[in-house]
Coordinates of C-alpha atoms in Angstrom, one line a residue:
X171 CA 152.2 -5.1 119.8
X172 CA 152.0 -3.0 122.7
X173 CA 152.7 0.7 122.2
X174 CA 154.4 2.1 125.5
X175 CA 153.9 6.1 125.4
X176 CA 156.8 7.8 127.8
X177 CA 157.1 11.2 128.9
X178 CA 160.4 11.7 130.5
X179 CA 161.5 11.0 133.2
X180 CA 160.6 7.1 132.0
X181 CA 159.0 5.2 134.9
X182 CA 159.8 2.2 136.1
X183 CA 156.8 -0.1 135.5
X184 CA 156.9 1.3 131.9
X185 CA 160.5 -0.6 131.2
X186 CA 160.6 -3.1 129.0
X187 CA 161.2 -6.5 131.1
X188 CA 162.3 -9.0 128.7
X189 CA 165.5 -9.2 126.8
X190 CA 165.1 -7.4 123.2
X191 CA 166.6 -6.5 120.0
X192 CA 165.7 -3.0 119.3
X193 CA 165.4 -0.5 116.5
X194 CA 166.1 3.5 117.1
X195 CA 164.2 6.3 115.0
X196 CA 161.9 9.1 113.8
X197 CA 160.7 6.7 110.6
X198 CA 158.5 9.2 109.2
X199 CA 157.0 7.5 106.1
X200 CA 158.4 3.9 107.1
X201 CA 160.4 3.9 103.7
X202 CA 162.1 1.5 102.0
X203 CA 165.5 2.5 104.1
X204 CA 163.2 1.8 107.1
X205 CA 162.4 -1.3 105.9
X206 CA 165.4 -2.4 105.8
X207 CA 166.0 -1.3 109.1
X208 CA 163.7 -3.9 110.2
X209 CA 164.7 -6.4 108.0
X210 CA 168.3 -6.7 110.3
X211 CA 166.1 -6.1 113.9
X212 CA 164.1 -9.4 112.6
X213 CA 167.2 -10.9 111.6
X214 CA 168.8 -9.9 115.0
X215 CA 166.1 -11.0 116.9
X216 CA 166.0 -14.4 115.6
X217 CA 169.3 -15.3 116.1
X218 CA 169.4 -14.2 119.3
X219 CA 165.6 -15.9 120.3
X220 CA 165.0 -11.9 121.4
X221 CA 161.8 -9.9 121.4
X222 CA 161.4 -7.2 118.7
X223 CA 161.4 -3.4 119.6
X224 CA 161.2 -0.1 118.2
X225 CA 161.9 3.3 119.8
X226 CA 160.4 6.2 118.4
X227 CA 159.7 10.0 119.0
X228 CA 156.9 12.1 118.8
X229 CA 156.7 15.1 117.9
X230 CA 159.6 15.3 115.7
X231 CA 162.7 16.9 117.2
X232 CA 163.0 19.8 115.3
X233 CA 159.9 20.8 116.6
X234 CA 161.9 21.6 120.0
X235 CA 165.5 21.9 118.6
X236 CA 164.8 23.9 115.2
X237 CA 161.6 25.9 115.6
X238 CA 162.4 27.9 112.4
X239 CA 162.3 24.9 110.4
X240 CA 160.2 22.5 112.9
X241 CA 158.4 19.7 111.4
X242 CA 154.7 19.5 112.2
X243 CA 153.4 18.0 109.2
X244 CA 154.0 14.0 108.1
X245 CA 154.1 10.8 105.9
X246 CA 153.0 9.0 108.2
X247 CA 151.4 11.0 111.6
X248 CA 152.3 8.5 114.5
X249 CA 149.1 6.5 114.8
X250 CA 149.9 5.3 111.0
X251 CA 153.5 4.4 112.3
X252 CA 152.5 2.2 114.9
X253 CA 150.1 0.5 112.4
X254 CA 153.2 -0.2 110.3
X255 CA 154.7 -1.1 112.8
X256 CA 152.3 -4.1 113.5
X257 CA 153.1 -5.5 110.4
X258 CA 156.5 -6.5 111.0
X259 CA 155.3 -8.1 114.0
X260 CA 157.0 -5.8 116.3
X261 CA 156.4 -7.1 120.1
X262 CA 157.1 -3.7 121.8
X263 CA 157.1 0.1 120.7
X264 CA 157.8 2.8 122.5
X265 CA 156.8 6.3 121.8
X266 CA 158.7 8.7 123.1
X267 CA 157.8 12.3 123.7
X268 CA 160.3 14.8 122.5
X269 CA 159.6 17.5 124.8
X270 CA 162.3 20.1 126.1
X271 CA 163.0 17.9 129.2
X272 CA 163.8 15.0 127.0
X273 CA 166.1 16.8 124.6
X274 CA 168.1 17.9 127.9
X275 CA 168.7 13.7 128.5
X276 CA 172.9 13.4 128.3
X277 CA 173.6 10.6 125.7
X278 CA 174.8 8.8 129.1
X279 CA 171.6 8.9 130.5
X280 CA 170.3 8.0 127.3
X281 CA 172.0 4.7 127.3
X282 CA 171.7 3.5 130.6
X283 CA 167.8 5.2 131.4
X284 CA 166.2 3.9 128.3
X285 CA 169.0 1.3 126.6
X286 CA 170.5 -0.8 129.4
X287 CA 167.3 -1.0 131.6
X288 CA 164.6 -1.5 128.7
X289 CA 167.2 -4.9 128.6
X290 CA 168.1 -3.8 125.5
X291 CA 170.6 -6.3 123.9
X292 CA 170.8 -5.7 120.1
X293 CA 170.6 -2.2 119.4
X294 CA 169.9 -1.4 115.2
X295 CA 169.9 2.0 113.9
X296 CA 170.6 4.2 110.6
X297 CA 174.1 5.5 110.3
X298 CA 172.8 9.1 111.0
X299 CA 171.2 7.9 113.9
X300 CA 172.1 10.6 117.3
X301 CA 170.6 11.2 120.8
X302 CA 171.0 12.7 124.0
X303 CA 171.7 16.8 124.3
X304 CA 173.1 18.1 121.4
X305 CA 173.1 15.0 119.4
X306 CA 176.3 14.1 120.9
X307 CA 175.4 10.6 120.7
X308 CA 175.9 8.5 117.5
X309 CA 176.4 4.9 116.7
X310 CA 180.1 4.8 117.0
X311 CA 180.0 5.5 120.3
X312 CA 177.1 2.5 120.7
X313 CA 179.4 0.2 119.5
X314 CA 181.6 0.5 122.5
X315 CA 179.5 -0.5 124.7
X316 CA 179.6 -3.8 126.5
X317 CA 176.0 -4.5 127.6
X318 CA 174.8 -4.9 124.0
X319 CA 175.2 -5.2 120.5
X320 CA 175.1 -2.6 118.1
X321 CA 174.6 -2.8 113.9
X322 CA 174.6 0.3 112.0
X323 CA 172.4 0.5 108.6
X324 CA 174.1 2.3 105.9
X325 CA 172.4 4.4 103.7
X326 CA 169.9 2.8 100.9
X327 CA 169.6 3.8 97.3
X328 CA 167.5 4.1 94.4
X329 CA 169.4 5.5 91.0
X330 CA 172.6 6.2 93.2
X331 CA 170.2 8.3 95.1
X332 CA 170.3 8.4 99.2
X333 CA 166.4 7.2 100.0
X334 CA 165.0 9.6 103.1
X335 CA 162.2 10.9 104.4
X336 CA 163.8 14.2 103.1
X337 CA 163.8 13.7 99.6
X338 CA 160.3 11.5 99.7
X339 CA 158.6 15.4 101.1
X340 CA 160.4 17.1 98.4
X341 CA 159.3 15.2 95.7
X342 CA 155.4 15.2 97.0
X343 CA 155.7 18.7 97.3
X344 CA 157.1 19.1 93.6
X345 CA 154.4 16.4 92.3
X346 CA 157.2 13.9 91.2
X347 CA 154.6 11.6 92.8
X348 CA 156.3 8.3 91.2
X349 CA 159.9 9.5 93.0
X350 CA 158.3 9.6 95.9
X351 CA 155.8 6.7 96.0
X352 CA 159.0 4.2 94.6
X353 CA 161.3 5.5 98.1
X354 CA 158.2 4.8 100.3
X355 CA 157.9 1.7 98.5
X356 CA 154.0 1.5 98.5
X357 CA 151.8 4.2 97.1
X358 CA 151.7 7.5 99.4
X359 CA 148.6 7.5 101.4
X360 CA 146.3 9.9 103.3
X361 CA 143.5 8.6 106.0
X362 CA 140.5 11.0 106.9
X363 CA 136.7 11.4 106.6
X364 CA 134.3 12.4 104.1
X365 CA 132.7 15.8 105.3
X366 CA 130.2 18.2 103.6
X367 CA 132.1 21.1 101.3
X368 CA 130.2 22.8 98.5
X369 CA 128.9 20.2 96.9
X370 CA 129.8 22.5 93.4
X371 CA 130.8 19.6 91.7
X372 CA 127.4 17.7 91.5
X373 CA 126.2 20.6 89.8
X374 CA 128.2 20.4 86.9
X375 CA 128.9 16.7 86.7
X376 CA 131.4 16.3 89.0
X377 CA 130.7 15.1 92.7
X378 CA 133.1 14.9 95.0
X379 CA 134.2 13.9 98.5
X380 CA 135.5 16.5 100.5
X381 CA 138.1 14.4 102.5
X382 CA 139.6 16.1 106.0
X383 CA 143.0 14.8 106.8
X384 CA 142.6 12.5 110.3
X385 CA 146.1 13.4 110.8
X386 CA 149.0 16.2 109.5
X387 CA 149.5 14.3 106.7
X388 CA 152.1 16.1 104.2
X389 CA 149.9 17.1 101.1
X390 CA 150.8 16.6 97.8
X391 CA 151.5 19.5 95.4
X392 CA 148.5 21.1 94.6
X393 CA 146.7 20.4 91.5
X394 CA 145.2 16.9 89.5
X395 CA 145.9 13.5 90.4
X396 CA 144.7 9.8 89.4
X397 CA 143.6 8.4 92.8
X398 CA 141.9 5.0 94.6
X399 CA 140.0 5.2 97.7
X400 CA 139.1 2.7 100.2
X401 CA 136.1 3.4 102.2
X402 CA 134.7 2.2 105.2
X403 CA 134.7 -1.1 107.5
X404 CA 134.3 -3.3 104.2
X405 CA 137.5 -1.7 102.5
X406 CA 136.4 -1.7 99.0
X407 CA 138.2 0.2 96.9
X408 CA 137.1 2.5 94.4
X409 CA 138.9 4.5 91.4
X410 CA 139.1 8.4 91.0
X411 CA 140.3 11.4 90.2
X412 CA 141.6 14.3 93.2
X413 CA 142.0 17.8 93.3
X414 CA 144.7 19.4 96.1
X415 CA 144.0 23.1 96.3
X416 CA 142.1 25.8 96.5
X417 CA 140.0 26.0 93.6
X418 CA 141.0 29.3 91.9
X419 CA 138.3 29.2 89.6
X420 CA 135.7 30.2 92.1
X421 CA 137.9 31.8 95.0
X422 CA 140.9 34.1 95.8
X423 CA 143.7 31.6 95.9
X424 CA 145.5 33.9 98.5
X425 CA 142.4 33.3 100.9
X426 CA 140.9 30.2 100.1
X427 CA 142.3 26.7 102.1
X428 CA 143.4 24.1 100.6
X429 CA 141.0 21.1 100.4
X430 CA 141.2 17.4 99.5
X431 CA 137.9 16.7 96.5
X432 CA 137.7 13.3 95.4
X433 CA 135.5 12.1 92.2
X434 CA 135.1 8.9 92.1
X435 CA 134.4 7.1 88.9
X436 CA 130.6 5.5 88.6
X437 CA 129.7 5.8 92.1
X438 CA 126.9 7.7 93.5
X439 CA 126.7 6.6 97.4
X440 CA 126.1 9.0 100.1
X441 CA 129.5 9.1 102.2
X442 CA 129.5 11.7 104.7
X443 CA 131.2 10.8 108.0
X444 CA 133.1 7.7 105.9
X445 CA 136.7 7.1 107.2
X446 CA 138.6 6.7 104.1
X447 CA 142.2 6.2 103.0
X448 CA 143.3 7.7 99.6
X449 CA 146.2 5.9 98.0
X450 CA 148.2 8.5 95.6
X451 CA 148.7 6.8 92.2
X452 CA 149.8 9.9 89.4
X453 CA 150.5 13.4 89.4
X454 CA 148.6 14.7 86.5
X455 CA 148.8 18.6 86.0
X456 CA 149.2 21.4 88.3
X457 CA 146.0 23.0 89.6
X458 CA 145.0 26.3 86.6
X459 CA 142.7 29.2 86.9
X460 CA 139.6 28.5 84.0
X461 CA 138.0 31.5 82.5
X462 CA 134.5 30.1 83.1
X463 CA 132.7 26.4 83.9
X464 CA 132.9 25.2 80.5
X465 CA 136.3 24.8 80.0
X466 CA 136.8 23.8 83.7
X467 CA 134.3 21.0 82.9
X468 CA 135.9 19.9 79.3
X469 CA 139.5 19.7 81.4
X470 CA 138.0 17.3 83.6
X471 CA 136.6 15.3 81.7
X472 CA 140.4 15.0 80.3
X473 CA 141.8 14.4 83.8
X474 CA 139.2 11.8 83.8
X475 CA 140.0 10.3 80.9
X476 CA 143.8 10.2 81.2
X477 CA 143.1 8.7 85.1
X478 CA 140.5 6.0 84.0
X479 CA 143.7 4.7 81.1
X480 CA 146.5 5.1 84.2
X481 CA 144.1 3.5 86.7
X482 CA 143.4 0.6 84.4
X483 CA 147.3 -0.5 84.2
X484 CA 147.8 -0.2 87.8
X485 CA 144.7 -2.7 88.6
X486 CA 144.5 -4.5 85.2
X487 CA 140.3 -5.7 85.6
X488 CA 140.5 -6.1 89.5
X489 CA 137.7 -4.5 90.9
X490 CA 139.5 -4.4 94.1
X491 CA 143.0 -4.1 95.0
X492 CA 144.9 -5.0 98.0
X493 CA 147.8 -1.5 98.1

């Protein structure tokens, strides 16, 4: 795939040259509404014997249209996108950077500067799709157009509910973890590397990986979850238990930062500087204040436990597992 980063204006050598069907949006978290997106650009595509495209944005827009509610934190940061991406066999991306300049671009520019010349001739989109100033820009207004084709998505359920990215950040953030990991329609994940923290846990039974986000990942509610992580070049994939938060046993929650532990089960390899990826399996409780180690300690081993059992139905006796 090759990724074609554009700061407007767009220039000319970066226009796409052959004739493509392409798909328009943000797709933070590449969810199963996204999916389907791409489902139609491949089936688009073929009919028409066309390349495959996607048009993206980075950062997100409300970062320059909404600065009281911009977005700066993600499911999936870009560089996890475009990996996505790759594996619908996607033949061009490009990245577009929503900067002030771009968000100025009239949705007749926007057609003809980086639609008509990027020889655009299927365009797919989501029914709330909108560019140029002001979003006034939309889908019906694609579908008069002449120069290409245009097929809207309609919105896609689960349980009568509308799947977005929206929703799947809600329920993260309210640790309905299943919700959110059946609208992605894979288990949430978070890439980073293993770097030294307090190393507390080893003296009390417990060591952990301190994993630092590689990207502005959303996080998870805080507290207790049943977790796998893959480590390193070989990918292996090992079970465990994480903590999200700040620890109040041992520090002021209003001061401390929020931190990413991991204990894996039976594993006593040296880690530090690993690039990981932790796959989010079940919420287990929220994150408690113990009066003292010992009841700390007899809690984890219950989170422990109860994530061993959950962990065991998810993989049945596979020692690794492909997520």
């Amino acid at each position: 795939m090759k990724v074609i980063e554009v700061t407007h204006p767009i220039q000319e050598e970066q226009y796409i040259t052959e004739d493509v069907a392409m798909a328009f949006g943000f797709f933070d978290g590449m969810h199963k509404g996204h999916a389907k997106v791409f489902d139609i650009l491949n089936q688009k595509a073929e009919a028409a014997n066309l390349k495959k495209a996607v048009m993206t944005f980075d950062p997100h827009p409300s970062v320059v249209l909404n600065p009281k509610l911009k977005r700066t934190d993600y499911l999936t940061p870009i560089q996890d996108k475009i990996e996505i991406l790759e594996s619908y066999d996607i033949d061009y991306c490009i990245v577009i950077n929503f900067s002030s300049k771009f968000a100025e671009v009239s949705a007749e520019d926007f057609i003809q500067d980086y639609i008509i010349k990027n020889h655009v001739k299927e365009v797919i989109a989501g029914f709330d799709f909108t560019f140029g100033k002001y979003g006034k820009g939309n889908m019906m207004i694609l579908d008069e157009m002449t120069e290409f084709n245009s097929t809207v998505v309609s919105k896609q359920e689960i349980n009568s509910e509308k799947i977005s990215t929206t929703d799947i950040r809600k329920s993260l953030k309210t640790g309905e973890l299943q919700k959110a990991n059946d609208e992605l329609g894979y288990r949430y994940r978070i890439k980073g590397t293993v770097v030294q923290g307090e190393k507390r846990g080893r003296t009390i039974g417990f060591p952990t990986a301190n994993v630092q986000p590689s990207g502005d990942y959303v996080l998870p509610k805080n507290g207790v979850y049943a977790v796998s992580m893959e480590i390193g070049a070989d990918k292996q994939i090992y079970r465990g238990v994480a903590n999200v938060g700040v620890k109040p046993t041992f520090h002021d929650p209003s001061k401390a930062q929020v931190v990413i532990e991991v204990n894996l089960f039976d594993f006593g390899e040296n880690i530090y500087g690993e690039r990981v990826t932790v796959f989010w399996h079940h919420y287990l409780r929220p994150e408690i204040k113990f009066d003292g180690i010992d009841p700390l300690v007899e809690q984890m081993n219950k989170d422990k436990e109860k994530a061993k059992y959950l962990l065991s139905v998810d993989f049945g006796d596979e020692v690794s597992y492909n997520i």
